[in-house]
PDB file of C-alpha atoms in Angstrom:
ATOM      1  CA  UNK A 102     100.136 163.288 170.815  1.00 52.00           C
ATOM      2  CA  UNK A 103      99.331 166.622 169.991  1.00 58.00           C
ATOM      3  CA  UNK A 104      95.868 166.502 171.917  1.00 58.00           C
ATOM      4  CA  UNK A 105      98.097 166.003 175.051  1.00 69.00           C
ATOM      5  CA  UNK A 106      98.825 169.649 174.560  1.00 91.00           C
ATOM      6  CA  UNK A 107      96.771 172.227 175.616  1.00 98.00           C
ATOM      7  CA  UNK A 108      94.308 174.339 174.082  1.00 98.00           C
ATOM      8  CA  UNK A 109      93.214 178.190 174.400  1.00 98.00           C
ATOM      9  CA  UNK A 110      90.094 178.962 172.772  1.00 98.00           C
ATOM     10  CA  UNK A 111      89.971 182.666 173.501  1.00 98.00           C
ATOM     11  CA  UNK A 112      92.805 185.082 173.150  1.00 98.00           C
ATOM     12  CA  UNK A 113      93.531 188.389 171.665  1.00 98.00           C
ATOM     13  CA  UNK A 114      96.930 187.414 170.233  1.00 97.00           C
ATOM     14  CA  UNK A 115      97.640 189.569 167.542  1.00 97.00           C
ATOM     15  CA  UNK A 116      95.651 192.857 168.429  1.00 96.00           C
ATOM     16  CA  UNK A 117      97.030 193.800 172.270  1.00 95.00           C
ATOM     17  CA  UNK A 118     100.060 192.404 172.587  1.00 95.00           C
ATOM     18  CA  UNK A 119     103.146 195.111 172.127  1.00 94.00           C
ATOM     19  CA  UNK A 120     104.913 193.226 168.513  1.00 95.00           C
ATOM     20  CA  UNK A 121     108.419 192.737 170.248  1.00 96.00           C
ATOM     21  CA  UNK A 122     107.016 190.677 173.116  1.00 95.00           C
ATOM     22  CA  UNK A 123     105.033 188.328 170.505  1.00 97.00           C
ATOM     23  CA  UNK A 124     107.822 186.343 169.440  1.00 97.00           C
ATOM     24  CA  UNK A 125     108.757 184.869 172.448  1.00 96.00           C
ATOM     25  CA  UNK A 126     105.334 184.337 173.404  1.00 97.00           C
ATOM     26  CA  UNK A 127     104.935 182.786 169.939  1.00 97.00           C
ATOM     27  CA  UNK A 128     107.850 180.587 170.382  1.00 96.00           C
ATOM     28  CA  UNK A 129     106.481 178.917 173.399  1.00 96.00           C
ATOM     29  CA  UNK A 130     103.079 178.631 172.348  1.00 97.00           C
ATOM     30  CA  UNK A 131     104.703 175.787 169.623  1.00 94.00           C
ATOM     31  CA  UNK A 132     106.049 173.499 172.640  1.00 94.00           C
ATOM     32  CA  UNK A 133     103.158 174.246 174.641  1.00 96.00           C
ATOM     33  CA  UNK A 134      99.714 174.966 172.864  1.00 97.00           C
ATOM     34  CA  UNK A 135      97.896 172.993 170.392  1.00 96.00           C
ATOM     35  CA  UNK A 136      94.999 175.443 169.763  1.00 97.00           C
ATOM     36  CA  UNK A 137      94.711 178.895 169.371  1.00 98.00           C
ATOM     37  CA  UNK A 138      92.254 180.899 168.396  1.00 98.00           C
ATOM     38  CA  UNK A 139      92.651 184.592 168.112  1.00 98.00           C
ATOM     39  CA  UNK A 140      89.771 187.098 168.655  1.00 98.00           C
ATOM     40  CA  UNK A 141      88.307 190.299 166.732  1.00 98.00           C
ATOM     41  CA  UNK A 142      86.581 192.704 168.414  1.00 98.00           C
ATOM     42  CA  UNK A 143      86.205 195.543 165.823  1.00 98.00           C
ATOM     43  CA  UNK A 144      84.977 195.604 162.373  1.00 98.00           C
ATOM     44  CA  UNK A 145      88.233 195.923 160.905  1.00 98.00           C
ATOM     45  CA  UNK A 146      91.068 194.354 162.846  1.00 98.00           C
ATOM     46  CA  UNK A 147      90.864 191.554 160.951  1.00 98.00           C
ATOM     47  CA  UNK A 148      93.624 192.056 158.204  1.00 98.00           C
ATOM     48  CA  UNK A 149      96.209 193.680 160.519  1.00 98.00           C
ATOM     49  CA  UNK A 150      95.979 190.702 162.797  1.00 98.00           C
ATOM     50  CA  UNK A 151      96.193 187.910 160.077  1.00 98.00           C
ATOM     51  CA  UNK A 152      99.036 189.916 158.284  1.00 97.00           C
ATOM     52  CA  UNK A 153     100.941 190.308 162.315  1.00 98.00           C
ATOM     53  CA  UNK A 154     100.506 186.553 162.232  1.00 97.00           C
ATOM     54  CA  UNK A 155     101.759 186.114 158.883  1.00 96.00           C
ATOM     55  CA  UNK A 156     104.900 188.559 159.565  1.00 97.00           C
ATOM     56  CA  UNK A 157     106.277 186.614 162.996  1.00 97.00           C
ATOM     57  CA  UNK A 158     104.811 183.132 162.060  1.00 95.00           C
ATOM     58  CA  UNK A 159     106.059 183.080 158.463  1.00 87.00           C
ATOM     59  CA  UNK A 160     103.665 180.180 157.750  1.00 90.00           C
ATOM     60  CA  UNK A 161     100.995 180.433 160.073  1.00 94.00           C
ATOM     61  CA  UNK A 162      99.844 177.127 161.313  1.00 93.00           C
ATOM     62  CA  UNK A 163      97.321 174.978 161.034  1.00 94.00           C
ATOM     63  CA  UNK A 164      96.272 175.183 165.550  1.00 95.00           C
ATOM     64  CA  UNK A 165      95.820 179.213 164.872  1.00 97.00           C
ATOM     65  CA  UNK A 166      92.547 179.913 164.369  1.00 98.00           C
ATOM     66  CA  UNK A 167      90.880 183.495 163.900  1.00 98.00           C
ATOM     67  CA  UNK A 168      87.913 185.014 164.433  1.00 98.00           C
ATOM     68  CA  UNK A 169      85.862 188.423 163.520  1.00 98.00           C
ATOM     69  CA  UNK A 170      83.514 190.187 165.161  1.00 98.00           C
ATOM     70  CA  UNK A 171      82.067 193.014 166.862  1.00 98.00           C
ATOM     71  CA  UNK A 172      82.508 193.534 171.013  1.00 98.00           C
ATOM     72  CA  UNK A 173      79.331 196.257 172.147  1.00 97.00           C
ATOM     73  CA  UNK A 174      81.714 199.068 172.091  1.00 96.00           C
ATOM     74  CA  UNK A 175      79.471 202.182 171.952  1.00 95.00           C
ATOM     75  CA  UNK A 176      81.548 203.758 168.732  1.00 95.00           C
ATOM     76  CA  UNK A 177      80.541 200.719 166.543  1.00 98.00           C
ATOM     77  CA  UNK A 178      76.640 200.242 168.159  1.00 97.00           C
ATOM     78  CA  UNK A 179      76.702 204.357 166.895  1.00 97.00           C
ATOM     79  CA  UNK A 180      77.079 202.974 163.203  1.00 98.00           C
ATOM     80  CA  UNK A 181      75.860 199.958 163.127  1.00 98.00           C
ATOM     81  CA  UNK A 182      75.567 199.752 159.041  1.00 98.00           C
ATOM     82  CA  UNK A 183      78.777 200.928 158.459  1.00 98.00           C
ATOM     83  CA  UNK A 184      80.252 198.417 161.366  1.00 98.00           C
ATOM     84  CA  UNK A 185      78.516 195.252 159.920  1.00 98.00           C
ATOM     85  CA  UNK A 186      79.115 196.330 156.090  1.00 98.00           C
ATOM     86  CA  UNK A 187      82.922 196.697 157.245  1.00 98.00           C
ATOM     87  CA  UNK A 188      83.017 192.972 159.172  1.00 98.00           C
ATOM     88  CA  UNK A 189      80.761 191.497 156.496  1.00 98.00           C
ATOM     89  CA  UNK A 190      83.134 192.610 153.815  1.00 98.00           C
ATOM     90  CA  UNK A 191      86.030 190.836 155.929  1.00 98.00           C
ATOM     91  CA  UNK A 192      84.431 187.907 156.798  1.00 98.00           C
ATOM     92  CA  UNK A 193      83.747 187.188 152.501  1.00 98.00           C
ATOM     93  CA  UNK A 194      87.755 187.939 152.390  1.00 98.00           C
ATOM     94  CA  UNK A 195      88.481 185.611 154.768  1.00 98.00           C
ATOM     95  CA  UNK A 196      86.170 182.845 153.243  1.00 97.00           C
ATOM     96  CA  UNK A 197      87.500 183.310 149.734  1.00 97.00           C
ATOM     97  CA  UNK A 198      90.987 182.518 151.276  1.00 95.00           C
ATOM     98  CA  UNK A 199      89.564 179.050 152.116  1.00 94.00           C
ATOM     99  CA  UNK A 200      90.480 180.227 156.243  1.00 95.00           C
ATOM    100  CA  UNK A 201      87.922 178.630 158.845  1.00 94.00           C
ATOM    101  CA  UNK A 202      86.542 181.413 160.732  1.00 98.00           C
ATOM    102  CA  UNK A 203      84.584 182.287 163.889  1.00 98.00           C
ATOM    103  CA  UNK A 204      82.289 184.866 164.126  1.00 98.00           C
ATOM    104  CA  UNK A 205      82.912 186.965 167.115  1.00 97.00           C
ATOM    105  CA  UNK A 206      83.148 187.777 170.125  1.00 98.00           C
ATOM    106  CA  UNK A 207      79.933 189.662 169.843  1.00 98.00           C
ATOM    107  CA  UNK A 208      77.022 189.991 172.669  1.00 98.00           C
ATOM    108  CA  UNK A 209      76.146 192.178 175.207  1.00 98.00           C
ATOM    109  CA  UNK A 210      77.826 193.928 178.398  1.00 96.00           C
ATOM    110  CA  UNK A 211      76.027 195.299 180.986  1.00 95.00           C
ATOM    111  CA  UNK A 212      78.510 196.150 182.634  1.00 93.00           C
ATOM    112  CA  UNK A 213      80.185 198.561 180.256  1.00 94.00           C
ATOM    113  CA  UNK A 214      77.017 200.087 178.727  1.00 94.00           C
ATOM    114  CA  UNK A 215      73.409 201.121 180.045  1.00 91.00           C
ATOM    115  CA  UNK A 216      73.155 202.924 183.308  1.00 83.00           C
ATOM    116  CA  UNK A 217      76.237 201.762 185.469  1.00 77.00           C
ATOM    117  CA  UNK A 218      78.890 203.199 187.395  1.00 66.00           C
ATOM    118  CA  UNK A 219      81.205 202.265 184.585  1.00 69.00           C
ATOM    119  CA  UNK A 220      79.834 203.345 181.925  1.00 72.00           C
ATOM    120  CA  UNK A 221      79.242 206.626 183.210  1.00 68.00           C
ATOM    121  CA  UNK A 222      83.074 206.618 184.402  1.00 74.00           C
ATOM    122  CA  UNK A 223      84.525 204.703 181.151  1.00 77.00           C
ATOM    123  CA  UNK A 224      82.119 206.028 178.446  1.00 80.00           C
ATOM    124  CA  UNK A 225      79.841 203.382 177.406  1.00 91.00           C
ATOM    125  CA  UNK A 226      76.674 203.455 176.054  1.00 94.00           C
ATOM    126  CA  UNK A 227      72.903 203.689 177.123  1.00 93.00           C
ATOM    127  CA  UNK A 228      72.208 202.765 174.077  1.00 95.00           C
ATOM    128  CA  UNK A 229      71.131 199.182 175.183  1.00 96.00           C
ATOM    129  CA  UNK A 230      68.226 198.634 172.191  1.00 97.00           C
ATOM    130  CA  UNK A 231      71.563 199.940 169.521  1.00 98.00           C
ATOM    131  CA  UNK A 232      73.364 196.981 171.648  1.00 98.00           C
ATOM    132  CA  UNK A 233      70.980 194.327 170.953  1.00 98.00           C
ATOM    133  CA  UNK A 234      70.541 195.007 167.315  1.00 98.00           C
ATOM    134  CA  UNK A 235      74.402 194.799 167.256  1.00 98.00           C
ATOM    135  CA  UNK A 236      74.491 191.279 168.238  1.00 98.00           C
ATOM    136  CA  UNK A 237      71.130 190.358 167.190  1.00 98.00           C
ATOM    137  CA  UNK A 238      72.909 191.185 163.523  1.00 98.00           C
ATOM    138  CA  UNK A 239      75.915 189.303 164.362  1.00 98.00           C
ATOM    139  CA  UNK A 240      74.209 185.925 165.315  1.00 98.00           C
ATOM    140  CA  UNK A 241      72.303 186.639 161.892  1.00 98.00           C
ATOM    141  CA  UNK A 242      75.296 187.236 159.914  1.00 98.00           C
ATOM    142  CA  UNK A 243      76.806 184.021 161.387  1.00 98.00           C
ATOM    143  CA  UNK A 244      73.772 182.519 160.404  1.00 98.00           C
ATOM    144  CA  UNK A 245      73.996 183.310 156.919  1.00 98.00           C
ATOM    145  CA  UNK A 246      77.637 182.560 156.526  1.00 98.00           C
ATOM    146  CA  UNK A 247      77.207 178.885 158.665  1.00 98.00           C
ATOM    147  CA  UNK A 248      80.073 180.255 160.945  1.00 98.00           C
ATOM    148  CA  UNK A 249      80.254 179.367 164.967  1.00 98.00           C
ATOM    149  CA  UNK A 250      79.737 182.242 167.060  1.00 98.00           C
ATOM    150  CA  UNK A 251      82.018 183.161 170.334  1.00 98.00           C
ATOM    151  CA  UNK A 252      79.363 185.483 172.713  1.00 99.00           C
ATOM    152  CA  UNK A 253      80.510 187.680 175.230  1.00 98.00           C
ATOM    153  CA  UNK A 254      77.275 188.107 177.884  1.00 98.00           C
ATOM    154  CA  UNK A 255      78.031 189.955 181.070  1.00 97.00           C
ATOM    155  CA  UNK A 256      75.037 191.074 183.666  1.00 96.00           C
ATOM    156  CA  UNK A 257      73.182 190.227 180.913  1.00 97.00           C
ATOM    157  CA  UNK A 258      71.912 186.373 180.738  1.00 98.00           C
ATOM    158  CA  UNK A 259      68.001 187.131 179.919  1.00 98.00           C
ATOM    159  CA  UNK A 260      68.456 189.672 177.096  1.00 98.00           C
ATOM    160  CA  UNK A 261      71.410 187.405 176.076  1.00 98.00           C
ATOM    161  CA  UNK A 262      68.809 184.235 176.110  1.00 98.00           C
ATOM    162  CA  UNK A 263      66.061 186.043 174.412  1.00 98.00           C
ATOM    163  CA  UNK A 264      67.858 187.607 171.043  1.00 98.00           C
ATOM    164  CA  UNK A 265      69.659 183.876 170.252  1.00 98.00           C
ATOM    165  CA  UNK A 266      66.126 182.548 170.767  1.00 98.00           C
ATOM    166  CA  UNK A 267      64.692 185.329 168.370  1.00 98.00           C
ATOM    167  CA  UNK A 268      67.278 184.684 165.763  1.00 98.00           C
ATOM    168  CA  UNK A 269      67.321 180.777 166.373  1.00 98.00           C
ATOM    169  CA  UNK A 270      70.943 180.170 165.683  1.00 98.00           C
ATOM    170  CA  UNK A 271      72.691 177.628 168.581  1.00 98.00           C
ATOM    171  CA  UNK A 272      75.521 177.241 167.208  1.00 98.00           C
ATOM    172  CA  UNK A 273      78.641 178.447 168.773  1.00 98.00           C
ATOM    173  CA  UNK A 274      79.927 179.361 172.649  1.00 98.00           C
ATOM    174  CA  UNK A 275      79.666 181.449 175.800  1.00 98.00           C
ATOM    175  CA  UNK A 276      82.926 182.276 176.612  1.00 98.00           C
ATOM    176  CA  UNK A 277      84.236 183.392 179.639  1.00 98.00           C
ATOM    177  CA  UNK A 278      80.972 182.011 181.653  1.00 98.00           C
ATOM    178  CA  UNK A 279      80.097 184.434 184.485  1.00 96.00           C
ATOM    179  CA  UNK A 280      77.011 182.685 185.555  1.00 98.00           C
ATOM    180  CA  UNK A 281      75.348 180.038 187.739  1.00 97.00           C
ATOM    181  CA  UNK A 282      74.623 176.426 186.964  1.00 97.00           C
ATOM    182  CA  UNK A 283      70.937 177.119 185.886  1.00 98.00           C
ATOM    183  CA  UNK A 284      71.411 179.869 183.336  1.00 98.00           C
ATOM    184  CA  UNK A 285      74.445 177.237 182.225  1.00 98.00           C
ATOM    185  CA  UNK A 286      71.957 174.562 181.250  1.00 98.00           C
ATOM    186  CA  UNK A 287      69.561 177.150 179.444  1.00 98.00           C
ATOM    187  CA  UNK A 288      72.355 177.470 177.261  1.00 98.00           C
ATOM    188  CA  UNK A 289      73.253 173.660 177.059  1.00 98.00           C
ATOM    189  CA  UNK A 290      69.544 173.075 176.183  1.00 98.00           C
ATOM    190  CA  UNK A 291      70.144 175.028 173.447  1.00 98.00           C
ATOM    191  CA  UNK A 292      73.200 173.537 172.173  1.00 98.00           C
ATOM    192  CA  UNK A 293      75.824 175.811 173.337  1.00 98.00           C
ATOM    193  CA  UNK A 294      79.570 175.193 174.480  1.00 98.00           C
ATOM    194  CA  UNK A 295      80.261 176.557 177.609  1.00 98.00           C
ATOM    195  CA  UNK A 296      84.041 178.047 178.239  1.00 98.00           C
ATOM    196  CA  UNK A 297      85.527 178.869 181.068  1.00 98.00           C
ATOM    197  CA  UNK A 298      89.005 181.190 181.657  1.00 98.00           C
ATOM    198  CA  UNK A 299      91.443 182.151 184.590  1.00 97.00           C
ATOM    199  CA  UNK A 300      87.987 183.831 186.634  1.00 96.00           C
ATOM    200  CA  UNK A 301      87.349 180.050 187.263  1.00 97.00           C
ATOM    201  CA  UNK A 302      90.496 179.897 189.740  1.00 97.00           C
ATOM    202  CA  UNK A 303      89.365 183.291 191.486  1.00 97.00           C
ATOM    203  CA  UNK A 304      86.856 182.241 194.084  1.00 94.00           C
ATOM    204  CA  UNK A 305      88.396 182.342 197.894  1.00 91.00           C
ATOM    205  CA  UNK A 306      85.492 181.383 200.319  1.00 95.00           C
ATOM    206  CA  UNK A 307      84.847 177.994 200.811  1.00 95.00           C
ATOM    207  CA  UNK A 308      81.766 178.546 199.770  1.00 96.00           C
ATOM    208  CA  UNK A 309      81.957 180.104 196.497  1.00 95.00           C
ATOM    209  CA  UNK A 310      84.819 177.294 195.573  1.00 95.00           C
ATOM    210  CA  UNK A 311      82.131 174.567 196.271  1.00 96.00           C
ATOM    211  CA  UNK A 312      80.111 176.810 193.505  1.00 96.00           C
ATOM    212  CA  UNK A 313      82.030 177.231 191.193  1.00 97.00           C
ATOM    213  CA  UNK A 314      82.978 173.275 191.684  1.00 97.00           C
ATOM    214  CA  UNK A 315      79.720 172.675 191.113  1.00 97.00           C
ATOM    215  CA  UNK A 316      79.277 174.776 188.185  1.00 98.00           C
ATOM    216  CA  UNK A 317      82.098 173.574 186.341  1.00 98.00           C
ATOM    217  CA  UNK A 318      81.478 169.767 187.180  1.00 98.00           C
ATOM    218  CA  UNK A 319      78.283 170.006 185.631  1.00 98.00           C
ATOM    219  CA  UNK A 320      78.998 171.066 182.076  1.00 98.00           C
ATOM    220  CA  UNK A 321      78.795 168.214 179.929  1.00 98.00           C
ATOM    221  CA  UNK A 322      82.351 166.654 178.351  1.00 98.00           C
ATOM    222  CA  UNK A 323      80.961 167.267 174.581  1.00 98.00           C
ATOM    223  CA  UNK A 324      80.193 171.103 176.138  1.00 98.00           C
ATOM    224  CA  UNK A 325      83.563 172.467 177.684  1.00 98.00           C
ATOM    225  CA  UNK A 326      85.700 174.708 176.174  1.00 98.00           C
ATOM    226  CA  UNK A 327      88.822 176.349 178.160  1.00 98.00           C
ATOM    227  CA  UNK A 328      90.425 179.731 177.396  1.00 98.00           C
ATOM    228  CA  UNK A 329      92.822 182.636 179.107  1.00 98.00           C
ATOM    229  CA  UNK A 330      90.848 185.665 177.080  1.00 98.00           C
ATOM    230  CA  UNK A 331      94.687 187.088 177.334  1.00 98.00           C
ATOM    231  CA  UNK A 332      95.547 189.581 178.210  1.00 97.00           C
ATOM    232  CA  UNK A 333      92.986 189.651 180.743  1.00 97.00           C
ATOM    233  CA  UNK A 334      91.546 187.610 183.341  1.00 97.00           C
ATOM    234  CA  UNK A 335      95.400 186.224 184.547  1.00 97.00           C
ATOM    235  CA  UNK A 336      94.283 182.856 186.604  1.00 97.00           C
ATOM    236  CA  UNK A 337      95.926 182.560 190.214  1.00 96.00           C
ATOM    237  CA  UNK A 338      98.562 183.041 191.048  1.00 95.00           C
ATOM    238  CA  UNK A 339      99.016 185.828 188.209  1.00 96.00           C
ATOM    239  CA  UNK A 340      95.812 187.876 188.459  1.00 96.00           C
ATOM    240  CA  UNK A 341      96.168 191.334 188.465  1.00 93.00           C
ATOM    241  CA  UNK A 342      99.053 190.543 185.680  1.00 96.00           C
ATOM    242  CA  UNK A 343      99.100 190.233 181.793  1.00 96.00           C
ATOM    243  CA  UNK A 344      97.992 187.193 180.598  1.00 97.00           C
ATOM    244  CA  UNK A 345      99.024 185.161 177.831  1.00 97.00           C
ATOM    245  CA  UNK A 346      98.232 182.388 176.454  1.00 98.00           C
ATOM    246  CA  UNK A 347     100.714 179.914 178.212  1.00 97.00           C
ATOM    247  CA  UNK A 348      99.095 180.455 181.589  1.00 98.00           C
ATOM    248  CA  UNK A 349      96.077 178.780 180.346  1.00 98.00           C
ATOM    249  CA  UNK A 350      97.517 175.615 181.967  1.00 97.00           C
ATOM    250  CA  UNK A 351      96.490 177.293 185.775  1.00 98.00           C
ATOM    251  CA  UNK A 352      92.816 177.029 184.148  1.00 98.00           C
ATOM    252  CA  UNK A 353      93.479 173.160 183.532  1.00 98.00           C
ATOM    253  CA  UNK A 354      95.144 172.921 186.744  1.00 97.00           C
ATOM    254  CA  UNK A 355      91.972 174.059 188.430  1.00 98.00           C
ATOM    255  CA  UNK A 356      88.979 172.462 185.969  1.00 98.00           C
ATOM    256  CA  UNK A 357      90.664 169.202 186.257  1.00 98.00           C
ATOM    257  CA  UNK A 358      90.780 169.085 190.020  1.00 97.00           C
ATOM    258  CA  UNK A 359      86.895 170.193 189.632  1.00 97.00           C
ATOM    259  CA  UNK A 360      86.241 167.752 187.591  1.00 98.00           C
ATOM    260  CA  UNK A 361      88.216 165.375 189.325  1.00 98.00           C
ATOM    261  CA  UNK A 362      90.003 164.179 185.913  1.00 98.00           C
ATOM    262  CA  UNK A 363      93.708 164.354 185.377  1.00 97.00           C
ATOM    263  CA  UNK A 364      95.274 167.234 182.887  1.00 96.00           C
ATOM    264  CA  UNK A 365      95.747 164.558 180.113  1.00 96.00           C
ATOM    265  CA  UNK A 366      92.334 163.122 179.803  1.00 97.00           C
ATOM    266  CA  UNK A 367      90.823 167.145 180.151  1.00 98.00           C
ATOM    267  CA  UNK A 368      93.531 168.336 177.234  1.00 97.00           C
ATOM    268  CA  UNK A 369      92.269 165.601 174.575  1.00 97.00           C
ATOM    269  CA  UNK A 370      88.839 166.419 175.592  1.00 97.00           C
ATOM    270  CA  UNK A 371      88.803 170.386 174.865  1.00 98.00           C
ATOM    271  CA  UNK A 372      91.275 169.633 171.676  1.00 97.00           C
ATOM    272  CA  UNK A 373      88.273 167.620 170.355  1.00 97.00           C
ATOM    273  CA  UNK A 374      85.547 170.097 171.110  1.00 98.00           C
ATOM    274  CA  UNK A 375      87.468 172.851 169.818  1.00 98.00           C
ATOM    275  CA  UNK A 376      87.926 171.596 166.591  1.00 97.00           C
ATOM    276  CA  UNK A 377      84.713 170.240 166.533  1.00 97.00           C
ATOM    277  CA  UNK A 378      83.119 173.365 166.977  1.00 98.00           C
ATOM    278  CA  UNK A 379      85.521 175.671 165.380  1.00 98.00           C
ATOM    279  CA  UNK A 380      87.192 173.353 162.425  1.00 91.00           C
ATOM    280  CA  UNK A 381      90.784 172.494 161.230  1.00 72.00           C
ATOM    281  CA  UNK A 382      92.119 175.703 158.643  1.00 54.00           C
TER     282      UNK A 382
END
């Protein structure tokens, strides 16, 4: 059954990987995967991915999924208009095509922008009230256009909380969860999925591996969502490597033995939230 397979919410296929190392990639990802959904992060990536996609895959089929938004990069949170004028434009494109799309990943990151070491180092922003209106737009654009929305939220849970509370749109996930078990169910309580990628299988300490047990353990089935955010984030044994979407099994590996389930029963479950959430093309 094709649910057996496995399922990677949260990649960035088409946009960072070098184009001669995609095919192989690709190839495997049709024994392997049986969802895949490919992330924007600029306003305008959108068409060069889909046509990539359409180049190596031919056809492309019906377990790729794409999605557009804006990641708080400090060019686009400069011209914030322009940047949602340019993504809204695509996102009417991509609906007049009949394609079912995700909004995102959009949010906030505290760890790039504001007043941090990195952002001083990297050249983010301290623009954090330009950030907020950048995904406080977002979540109302996805509003507008019924389409799920993937956040990104790092060192930044309360601001995160408080603009999808001011726009009132729970619809959608919080990818790559970073936090503990109680700023997980403030989410839940609002309806969100919860997603976790290869920074589940990091922890080394006892300790923090009874955490991060816990955490995981206590998302609800109808909640979970699994995802590599390739290239980044490798799981053990790879981290510190390029990702891809074929090591997403490590993160099933490791959720499953959280959850105490076994890789089959886990696989069908995510399948089934994932195209709950996100739709069939």
């Amino acid at each position: 059954m094709i649910q057996d397979m496995l399922s990677d919410t949260h990649c960035h296929l088409f946009s960072y990987y070098k184009k001669e190392e995609l095919p192989t990639i690709l190839e495997k990802i049709k024994t392997e995967l049986c969802f895949v959904q490919d992330i924007g992060t600029k306003p305008d990536d959108f068409p060069a991915r889909f046509s990539l996609a359409k180049e190596l895959l031919s056809e492309i089929p019906s377990f790729y999924h794409f999605s557009l938004g804006i990641w708080p990069d400090a060019q686009y949170i400069a011209c914030i208009d322009h940047s949602l004028a340019v993504l809204e434009e695509h996102i009417v494109q991509a609906l007049n095509q009949n394609l079912k799309i995700a909004l995102g990943e959009c949010g906030l990151d505290r760890y790039w922008n504001g007043n941090t070491v990195a952002h001083k180092e990297k050249g983010g922003t301290n623009d954090i009230a330009g950030e907020e209106l950048l995904f406080e737009r977002q979540l109302r654009l996805a509003k507008k256009y019924n389409l799920p929305v993937i956040v990104h939220s790092r060192d930044a849970f309360a601001d995160t909380l408080k603009i999808i509370d001011t726009v009132g749109y729970n619809n959608g996930v919080i990818h790559c969860f970073a936090y503990g078990k109680e700023e997980a169910n403030a989410f839940l309580e609002r309806g969100w999925h919860i997603s976790f990628s290869g920074n589940c299988t990091y922890p080394t300490t006892k300790a923090k591996r009874a955490a991060m047990s816990k955490l995981v353990e206590s998302i609800p089935d109808e909640k979970l969502l699994l995802e590599t955010d390739a290239p980044y984030l490798a799981p053990t044994p790879y981290r510190g490597s390029q990702n891809t979407p074929l090591l997403v099994k490590y993160v099933y590996d490791c959720v499953a033995s959280m959850r105490a389930t076994d890789i089959q029963s886990l696989s069908h479950l995510v399948y089934e939230n994932a195209i709950k959430l996100f739709g069939t093309t």
